[in-house]
Amino acid sequence: MTSQGLRASPEGIRAAKTALTDKTWSQHKLATALGITRQPVSKFFAGESVSRSCFVQICQQLGLSWQKVAGLPEDVAFEATPKVQFKGADLDTLVREVRQKRQDKIQDQCNILQMLDIAQTVQLMDIYTNINVLEEITSLQWREISDLLKDFKSESDFNQLGGYKHQRRLPGLEAVLRHSKLMVLGKPGSGKTTFLQYLAIECNKGEVQPNHIATYIRVKEFAEDAKNDSQLNLLNYISQEFLNCGVEKESTKILLTQGKLLILLDGLDEVPAEKADKVTIEIRRFTQTFYRNQFVINCRIAAQKYRYQGFTEVEIADLDQEQVEVFAKKWFFAVALNSKEDGEAIGNLFINQLHLPENQHIRELAVTPILLHWICLVFQVKGEFSLKPAKLYEQALNILLFRWDKTRGIKRDRIAHNLTLVTKKKLLFQLAAISFEQEDYFLEQEKILQLIADYLEPLQNINSEATQLQLDNEAVLKAIEIENGLFVERARGIYSFSHLTFQEYLTARNIVESYPAYAWNNLVSHITEKRWHQVFLLTVNMLPNADEMLQIMKQNIDFLVAGDERLQYFLTWLHQKSSSVSTHYKAAAVRAFYLVYDERSSCHRHRAFVYNSGYDLEYALVGNIAFDSELALDEFLFSTVACVNELDFAFEHSLNDALDHAHAFAIAFDEAADLVVDPKLKQVLQKLKKQLPKIDSNPEKFRGWWQSKGKAWGEQLRDMLIKYRNIGYDWQFNQQQKELLQQYYDVNKLLVDCLNSAAYVTPIVRQEIEETLLLAIADIQKVRNSCIND
């Protein structure tokens, strides 16, 4: 066939109209789906001549044979069709023979991985972990920022926004089996290439699409191997690949025409800019000409200009917990070259430590395969996560910014004037800091472009046209999104940083880079906002000397409760009580202990403070606490009072719950009595114990006794605690004071964490902060005067 166009026969038109009706489509909707104008579709249904490629596309979209619609024999094909035609049995034989000839080539191309910072090669099938895909592309969803924020209930939700929570995950292999033309999109390092290599190997073994022949092509190499535009010919390229394996060109054309190839095009976004358009056109032409074959193309998710008619787009989902664990266990055997037993043991240790609460920041990064590989690599060295968070984020940032591309020999074009790596980093610092300050976790494209323009304007030629500046700003945004995956389009025109941890880290880097221009007071003004706490920790970790910032933090914390006379009185008692206890622990840790427990015993039915705090501050100061005898005694006495406080409320709702509290305070009471050394206190405790009726013998009798005499009994207990142990006061804080005290505790915990995380603090500053922690203003001044006199 040499004519330029095709006409639909009357029978073909009727079949096409039926197919259109079955799909409940109009001609306009069909044209839209094909990405063409209405005119050729109208001509097609009118029986007029339509170009061959357009004719085939329309028939393919309707699920019809273009030969039948045109009234031609089934064996008629395009000019690329060889003259020799094969019968079914002969074709199956040819497929088996060619697959056999291609087997070694596919193994050589696809079963070897060169991994980041690993000298030796790794067998793909030893490390491969199945992936999931999302059938709805997150960046194509029409959602508002308010819709996204509804899902953002905690920091751990951040990575799952933009559809991840709401979309059904489909195994990647199932998506390939469902769709003959598939575009696999994904963020940098998400496993796109590995997935295509896996498909090639499985097809080569006959496990996937056993009637097809795997053809794996790195699009970047295809473009580089072409000396001129005329050589950008996929048919010739594949024919030469097959010829190198002993397959004649005529056989290759037959297989292509009959649709017997699984063609895997890897890295569409990696083509040099000067050849990108021509390569795109060639792929479109080839996939339309040899449409009967199966195609899988991969590309970075933000490269939306690479779209082809008839291709279904899916997006690689982040790894879930099970996939992370499978990958890690395989990694410590296949990559770290441990024995199977040692690899499994280290893998289990890795997984256990990964799920510790303090490693939440690592789990957020581990959902991306390239970062998970690097995290395993770091863990392999010491058998623990030894890197400080700031160092971890810096390394992860470098991997995404340039190291991953460099490892694979990919050179990205400089998108905008002076957009060097240093410039790009500084731009990211500023974008993160401004958006985080304004509590913008999601930003509309227009706002990001304005922020980019504000940063780039001093770098641009002042005579540049406004339109060109706008184009450059959009190019910069796309560069950060496509090349580095640091920005993610969560919905149409709405972006966020790919990980909240990156936004926090970049904000902290901006603060450190801006010093001394950046006023510490501006950062410390956010000290009571929990969303800023990670920024504080990262900042002190990156500062060469954190003295000044820590001192400003301490001053702000002390003044937080300075104006409340009752809280100051409470802190004065706290100092007196902790000073009277004989213990080897730091005074600040003892004060933290009494702050938590005394507040628990004094707050009737108010548990928020206790459960929000626990032993966090004590642990941060001294590590695990094994109570000395005095602390243990007071702990049991506090527990007794707390249980007594709960009994009235419990009896009003459930007898069983009330009895549980009664048993708990009886046990605590007995434990305290065993620890008492003071004979007078022991005698008082025994007297109080005798007043209690048996709890189990008659629960209803116990309830009646408690409701009539329990309050008086509890007051006797509290009076005894005050007299002999100087604890158990009912401070009668109002709700505002309780919330302020909780806030005061939390920021002191942050201060101690910063003290422990700082890269460097002078010994004198560290000592002063620890000695004046949790003290009233008057007591702080006394401690400082004492130090001056000494």
mmCIF file of N, CA and C in Angstrom, residues 34 66 84 249 253 267 400 403 510 606 641 661 731:
data_model
loop_
_atom_site.group_PDB
_atom_site.id
_atom_site.type_symbol
_atom_site.label_atom_id
_atom_site.label_comp_id
_atom_site.label_asym_id
_atom_site.label_seq_id
_atom_site.Cartn_x
_atom_site.Cartn_y
_atom_site.Cartn_z
ATOM 1 N N LEU A 34 -7.993 11.360 21.569
ATOM 2 C CA LEU A 34 -6.858 11.125 20.668
ATOM 3 C C LEU A 34 -5.890 12.300 20.637
ATOM 4 N N TRP A 66 -8.134 -1.884 11.902
ATOM 5 C CA TRP A 66 -8.161 -0.841 10.872
ATOM 6 C C TRP A 66 -8.307 -1.436 9.474
ATOM 7 N N VAL A 84 7.027 -11.364 3.267
ATOM 8 C CA VAL A 84 6.778 -12.733 3.710
ATOM 9 C C VAL A 84 5.817 -12.716 4.892
ATOM 10 N N LYS A 249 17.106 -9.061 9.796
ATOM 11 C CA LYS A 249 16.239 -7.886 9.794
ATOM 12 C C LYS A 249 14.829 -8.228 9.326
ATOM 13 N N LYS A 253 11.316 -7.419 11.363
ATOM 14 C CA LYS A 253 10.162 -6.686 10.833
ATOM 15 C C LYS A 253 8.880 -7.504 10.964
ATOM 16 N N GLY A 267 13.907 5.767 30.624
ATOM 17 C CA GLY A 267 14.517 7.083 30.847
ATOM 18 C C GLY A 267 14.220 8.101 29.775
ATOM 19 N N LEU A 400 19.789 13.486 45.680
ATOM 20 C CA LEU A 400 18.718 13.891 44.775
ATOM 21 C C LEU A 400 19.142 15.038 43.870
ATOM 22 N N ARG A 403 24.084 13.589 42.837
ATOM 23 C CA ARG A 403 24.873 12.359 42.882
ATOM 24 C C ARG A 403 24.216 11.201 42.133
ATOM 25 N N ASN A 510 18.775 27.592 55.968
ATOM 26 C CA ASN A 510 18.660 29.014 55.645
ATOM 27 C C ASN A 510 19.005 29.876 56.852
ATOM 28 N N HIS A 606 -7.142 14.925 85.761
ATOM 29 C CA HIS A 606 -6.476 15.673 84.683
ATOM 30 C C HIS A 606 -5.171 14.960 84.355
ATOM 31 N N VAL A 641 -1.855 8.482 95.430
ATOM 32 C CA VAL A 641 -2.717 9.673 95.427
ATOM 33 C C VAL A 641 -3.430 9.818 94.085
ATOM 34 N N HIS A 661 -8.688 0.621 89.821
ATOM 35 C CA HIS A 661 -7.968 1.729 90.455
ATOM 36 C C HIS A 661 -7.693 1.426 91.922
ATOM 37 N N TRP A 731 -2.274 22.107 94.162
ATOM 38 C CA TRP A 731 -1.874 23.455 93.761
ATOM 39 C C TRP A 731 -3.044 24.260 93.201
#
